[in-house]
PDB file of C-alpha atoms in Angstrom:
ATOM      1  CA  UNK N 201     -28.054  -3.964 -23.024  1.00 69.00           C
ATOM      2  CA  UNK N 202     -28.574  -7.429 -21.599  1.00 77.00           C
ATOM      3  CA  UNK N 203     -25.813 -10.009 -21.764  1.00 84.00           C
ATOM      4  CA  UNK N 204     -26.464 -13.092 -23.891  1.00 88.00           C
ATOM      5  CA  UNK N 205     -27.149 -16.130 -21.675  1.00 90.00           C
ATOM      6  CA  UNK N 206     -24.303 -18.193 -23.151  1.00 92.00           C
ATOM      7  CA  UNK N 207     -21.822 -15.315 -22.694  1.00 89.00           C
ATOM      8  CA  UNK N 208     -22.939 -14.867 -19.081  1.00 90.00           C
ATOM      9  CA  UNK N 209     -22.672 -18.609 -18.351  1.00 91.00           C
ATOM     10  CA  UNK N 210     -19.174 -18.787 -19.843  1.00 90.00           C
ATOM     11  CA  UNK N 211     -18.073 -15.702 -17.882  1.00 89.00           C
ATOM     12  CA  UNK N 212     -19.314 -17.199 -14.619  1.00 90.00           C
ATOM     13  CA  UNK N 213     -17.553 -20.492 -15.356  1.00 90.00           C
ATOM     14  CA  UNK N 214     -14.294 -18.696 -16.160  1.00 88.00           C
ATOM     15  CA  UNK N 215     -14.441 -16.334 -13.178  1.00 90.00           C
ATOM     16  CA  UNK N 216     -15.434 -18.858 -10.509  1.00 85.00           C
ATOM     17  CA  UNK N 217     -12.140 -20.631 -11.017  1.00 83.00           C
ATOM     18  CA  UNK N 218      -9.983 -17.555 -10.475  1.00 86.00           C
ATOM     19  CA  UNK N 219     -11.837 -15.278  -8.032  1.00 87.00           C
ATOM     20  CA  UNK N 220     -11.443 -15.528  -4.257  1.00 87.00           C
ATOM     21  CA  UNK N 221     -14.467 -15.745  -1.963  1.00 89.00           C
ATOM     22  CA  UNK N 222     -15.074 -12.049  -1.296  1.00 92.00           C
ATOM     23  CA  UNK N 223     -18.097  -9.773  -1.102  1.00 95.00           C
ATOM     24  CA  UNK N 224     -19.358  -8.593  -4.492  1.00 96.00           C
ATOM     25  CA  UNK N 225     -20.206  -4.967  -5.325  1.00 97.00           C
ATOM     26  CA  UNK N 226     -21.934  -4.054  -8.560  1.00 97.00           C
ATOM     27  CA  UNK N 227     -23.136  -1.235 -10.744  1.00 97.00           C
ATOM     28  CA  UNK N 228     -26.939  -1.201 -10.889  1.00 97.00           C
ATOM     29  CA  UNK N 229     -26.846  -1.794 -14.676  1.00 94.00           C
ATOM     30  CA  UNK N 230     -28.602  -5.018 -15.720  1.00 93.00           C
ATOM     31  CA  UNK N 231     -25.546  -6.461 -17.458  1.00 91.00           C
ATOM     32  CA  UNK N 232     -23.424  -5.923 -14.346  1.00 94.00           C
ATOM     33  CA  UNK N 233     -26.044  -7.208 -11.929  1.00 95.00           C
ATOM     34  CA  UNK N 234     -26.604 -10.329 -14.027  1.00 94.00           C
ATOM     35  CA  UNK N 235     -22.957 -11.274 -13.529  1.00 94.00           C
ATOM     36  CA  UNK N 236     -22.738 -10.092  -9.909  1.00 95.00           C
ATOM     37  CA  UNK N 237     -25.789 -12.163  -8.899  1.00 95.00           C
ATOM     38  CA  UNK N 238     -24.204 -15.267 -10.384  1.00 93.00           C
ATOM     39  CA  UNK N 239     -20.999 -14.634  -8.420  1.00 93.00           C
ATOM     40  CA  UNK N 240     -22.671 -13.887  -5.065  1.00 94.00           C
ATOM     41  CA  UNK N 241     -26.198 -14.494  -3.745  1.00 92.00           C
ATOM     42  CA  UNK N 242     -26.527 -10.897  -2.467  1.00 95.00           C
ATOM     43  CA  UNK N 243     -24.204  -8.457  -4.210  1.00 97.00           C
ATOM     44  CA  UNK N 244     -24.131  -4.912  -2.883  1.00 97.00           C
ATOM     45  CA  UNK N 245     -25.274  -2.372  -5.460  1.00 98.00           C
ATOM     46  CA  UNK N 246     -23.354   0.908  -5.549  1.00 97.00           C
ATOM     47  CA  UNK N 247     -24.681   3.577  -7.880  1.00 96.00           C
ATOM     48  CA  UNK N 248     -21.168   5.066  -7.860  1.00 97.00           C
ATOM     49  CA  UNK N 249     -20.043   2.092  -9.994  1.00 98.00           C
ATOM     50  CA  UNK N 250     -22.223   3.113 -12.966  1.00 96.00           C
ATOM     51  CA  UNK N 251     -20.741   3.972 -16.348  1.00 93.00           C
ATOM     52  CA  UNK N 252     -20.364   7.587 -17.430  1.00 93.00           C
ATOM     53  CA  UNK N 253     -23.767   9.215 -17.916  1.00 95.00           C
ATOM     54  CA  UNK N 254     -23.934  10.318 -21.552  1.00 95.00           C
ATOM     55  CA  UNK N 255     -27.174  12.277 -21.091  1.00 97.00           C
ATOM     56  CA  UNK N 256     -29.130  12.638 -24.342  1.00 97.00           C
ATOM     57  CA  UNK N 257     -26.393  10.675 -26.169  1.00 96.00           C
ATOM     58  CA  UNK N 258     -27.283   7.564 -24.157  1.00 93.00           C
ATOM     59  CA  UNK N 259     -28.118   4.687 -26.478  1.00 90.00           C
ATOM     60  CA  UNK N 260     -27.379   6.616 -29.683  1.00 94.00           C
ATOM     61  CA  UNK N 261     -25.037   5.284 -32.365  1.00 95.00           C
ATOM     62  CA  UNK N 262     -21.862   7.405 -32.377  1.00 93.00           C
ATOM     63  CA  UNK N 263     -22.443   8.472 -35.981  1.00 95.00           C
ATOM     64  CA  UNK N 264     -25.703  10.201 -34.981  1.00 97.00           C
ATOM     65  CA  UNK N 265     -24.107  12.434 -32.346  1.00 97.00           C
ATOM     66  CA  UNK N 266     -23.492  15.918 -33.811  1.00 95.00           C
ATOM     67  CA  UNK N 267     -19.861  16.256 -34.874  1.00 96.00           C
ATOM     68  CA  UNK N 268     -19.517  19.655 -33.181  1.00 97.00           C
ATOM     69  CA  UNK N 269     -20.491  18.091 -29.834  1.00 97.00           C
ATOM     70  CA  UNK N 270     -18.003  15.240 -30.267  1.00 96.00           C
ATOM     71  CA  UNK N 271     -15.288  17.765 -31.109  1.00 96.00           C
ATOM     72  CA  UNK N 272     -16.143  19.862 -28.037  1.00 97.00           C
ATOM     73  CA  UNK N 273     -15.897  16.737 -25.887  1.00 95.00           C
ATOM     74  CA  UNK N 274     -12.548  15.793 -27.437  1.00 93.00           C
ATOM     75  CA  UNK N 275     -11.219  19.279 -26.628  1.00 96.00           C
ATOM     76  CA  UNK N 276     -12.042  18.947 -22.914  1.00 96.00           C
ATOM     77  CA  UNK N 277     -12.511  15.307 -21.918  1.00 92.00           C
ATOM     78  CA  UNK N 278     -12.341  16.049 -18.201  1.00 94.00           C
ATOM     79  CA  UNK N 279     -14.926  18.815 -17.990  1.00 97.00           C
ATOM     80  CA  UNK N 280     -17.216  18.570 -21.021  1.00 98.00           C
ATOM     81  CA  UNK N 281     -20.545  16.900 -20.228  1.00 97.00           C
ATOM     82  CA  UNK N 282     -21.351  14.687 -23.232  1.00 96.00           C
ATOM     83  CA  UNK N 283     -25.015  14.916 -24.114  1.00 97.00           C
ATOM     84  CA  UNK N 284     -25.514  17.117 -21.058  1.00 97.00           C
ATOM     85  CA  UNK N 285     -24.667  14.133 -18.857  1.00 97.00           C
ATOM     86  CA  UNK N 286     -21.588  13.683 -16.721  1.00 96.00           C
ATOM     87  CA  UNK N 287     -17.995  14.784 -17.209  1.00 96.00           C
ATOM     88  CA  UNK N 288     -15.003  12.510 -16.730  1.00 94.00           C
ATOM     89  CA  UNK N 289     -14.114  14.585 -13.655  1.00 96.00           C
ATOM     90  CA  UNK N 290     -17.508  13.725 -12.147  1.00 97.00           C
ATOM     91  CA  UNK N 291     -16.965  10.046 -12.988  1.00 96.00           C
ATOM     92  CA  UNK N 292     -13.630  10.194 -11.144  1.00 95.00           C
ATOM     93  CA  UNK N 293     -15.351  11.760  -8.111  1.00 97.00           C
ATOM     94  CA  UNK N 294     -17.875   8.892  -8.123  1.00 96.00           C
ATOM     95  CA  UNK N 295     -15.068   6.329  -8.319  1.00 95.00           C
ATOM     96  CA  UNK N 296     -13.377   7.950  -5.325  1.00 96.00           C
ATOM     97  CA  UNK N 297     -16.658   7.782  -3.339  1.00 96.00           C
ATOM     98  CA  UNK N 298     -17.001   4.104  -4.263  1.00 96.00           C
ATOM     99  CA  UNK N 299     -13.391   3.473  -3.290  1.00 95.00           C
ATOM    100  CA  UNK N 300     -13.949   5.036   0.148  1.00 95.00           C
ATOM    101  CA  UNK N 301     -17.013   2.822   0.642  1.00 95.00           C
ATOM    102  CA  UNK N 302     -15.131  -0.290  -0.437  1.00 95.00           C
ATOM    103  CA  UNK N 303     -12.271   0.486   1.938  1.00 94.00           C
ATOM    104  CA  UNK N 304     -14.723   0.891   4.834  1.00 94.00           C
ATOM    105  CA  UNK N 305     -17.140  -1.944   4.065  1.00 94.00           C
ATOM    106  CA  UNK N 306     -14.752  -4.533   2.643  1.00 93.00           C
ATOM    107  CA  UNK N 307     -11.259  -3.911   4.040  1.00 91.00           C
ATOM    108  CA  UNK N 308     -10.306  -7.527   3.268  1.00 91.00           C
ATOM    109  CA  UNK N 309     -11.076  -6.952  -0.422  1.00 91.00           C
ATOM    110  CA  UNK N 310     -14.010  -7.162  -2.788  1.00 94.00           C
ATOM    111  CA  UNK N 311     -15.049  -8.174  -6.251  1.00 94.00           C
ATOM    112  CA  UNK N 312     -16.345  -5.171  -8.191  1.00 95.00           C
ATOM    113  CA  UNK N 313     -18.500  -5.535 -11.305  1.00 95.00           C
ATOM    114  CA  UNK N 314     -18.513  -2.291 -13.261  1.00 95.00           C
ATOM    115  CA  UNK N 315     -18.015  -0.713 -16.703  1.00 93.00           C
ATOM    116  CA  UNK N 316     -15.091  -0.099 -19.036  1.00 92.00           C
ATOM    117  CA  UNK N 317     -14.848   3.656 -18.433  1.00 91.00           C
ATOM    118  CA  UNK N 318     -14.737   3.303 -14.671  1.00 94.00           C
ATOM    119  CA  UNK N 319     -12.389   0.307 -14.878  1.00 94.00           C
ATOM    120  CA  UNK N 320      -9.948   2.232 -17.074  1.00 94.00           C
ATOM    121  CA  UNK N 321     -10.043   5.157 -14.664  1.00 92.00           C
ATOM    122  CA  UNK N 322      -9.309   2.854 -11.698  1.00 93.00           C
ATOM    123  CA  UNK N 323      -6.488   1.075 -13.553  1.00 94.00           C
ATOM    124  CA  UNK N 324      -4.767   4.351 -14.464  1.00 94.00           C
ATOM    125  CA  UNK N 325      -5.014   5.594 -10.885  1.00 91.00           C
ATOM    126  CA  UNK N 326      -3.604   2.270  -9.646  1.00 91.00           C
ATOM    127  CA  UNK N 327      -0.647   2.602 -12.032  1.00 91.00           C
ATOM    128  CA  UNK N 328      -1.703  -0.472 -14.037  1.00 91.00           C
ATOM    129  CA  UNK N 329      -2.649   1.339 -17.230  1.00 93.00           C
ATOM    130  CA  UNK N 330      -0.769   4.104 -19.010  1.00 94.00           C
ATOM    131  CA  UNK N 331      -2.374   7.551 -19.032  1.00 91.00           C
ATOM    132  CA  UNK N 332      -2.283   7.517 -22.837  1.00 91.00           C
ATOM    133  CA  UNK N 333      -4.599   4.471 -22.790  1.00 91.00           C
ATOM    134  CA  UNK N 334      -7.082   5.895 -20.272  1.00 88.00           C
ATOM    135  CA  UNK N 335      -9.901   6.277 -22.788  1.00 85.00           C
ATOM    136  CA  UNK N 336      -8.995   3.639 -25.353  1.00 87.00           C
ATOM    137  CA  UNK N 337      -7.680   0.472 -23.685  1.00 90.00           C
ATOM    138  CA  UNK N 338      -9.917  -2.491 -24.477  1.00 93.00           C
ATOM    139  CA  UNK N 339     -11.771  -3.852 -21.447  1.00 91.00           C
ATOM    140  CA  UNK N 340     -13.438  -7.169 -22.236  1.00 85.00           C
ATOM    141  CA  UNK N 341     -16.594  -8.347 -20.483  1.00 84.00           C
ATOM    142  CA  UNK N 342     -15.864 -10.361 -17.327  1.00 86.00           C
ATOM    143  CA  UNK N 343     -12.128  -9.670 -17.383  1.00 87.00           C
ATOM    144  CA  UNK N 344     -10.680  -9.753 -13.856  1.00 90.00           C
ATOM    145  CA  UNK N 345      -8.232  -7.070 -12.729  1.00 91.00           C
ATOM    146  CA  UNK N 346      -6.603  -7.010  -9.326  1.00 90.00           C
ATOM    147  CA  UNK N 347      -6.277  -3.635  -7.596  1.00 88.00           C
ATOM    148  CA  UNK N 348      -4.803  -2.795  -4.233  1.00 82.00           C
ATOM    149  CA  UNK N 349      -7.487  -0.700  -2.524  1.00 71.00           C
ATOM    150  CA  UNK N 350      -5.410   0.219   0.486  1.00 72.00           C
ATOM    151  CA  UNK N 351      -4.758   3.879   1.243  1.00 67.00           C
ATOM    152  CA  UNK N 352      -0.992   3.722   0.632  1.00 55.00           C
TER     153      UNK N 352
END
């Protein structure tokens, strides 16, 4: 879904005052690219930064997804492929590929524009979000988080 122009303008105003001058990497999603392009004239697009692929569930209201499929997903969040799309384990593999690229291409640091699911995953792995909140912590649009991307 596209971001409303006023929301995007406010996000850019808020972020410009608190973000350092670093290269910008973005998911290819329109809502991410809209923000990334306002933060940097030529953001680098990484497909690895996309949100979880929900397959045939993509774009559906949650109450239209068959209950049995939602229950199956809840029973195995890491390996079940919602809507035939991508499992959480595959999302984590993509994040790790993106992280390797970021470490190589931007060792001084980077601004990453991505999605709530991937952000939560990164925050848990960085020790900044409790495991119990991995799938439920609210992630607001244009909220900055600082992660140490070094290979400690």
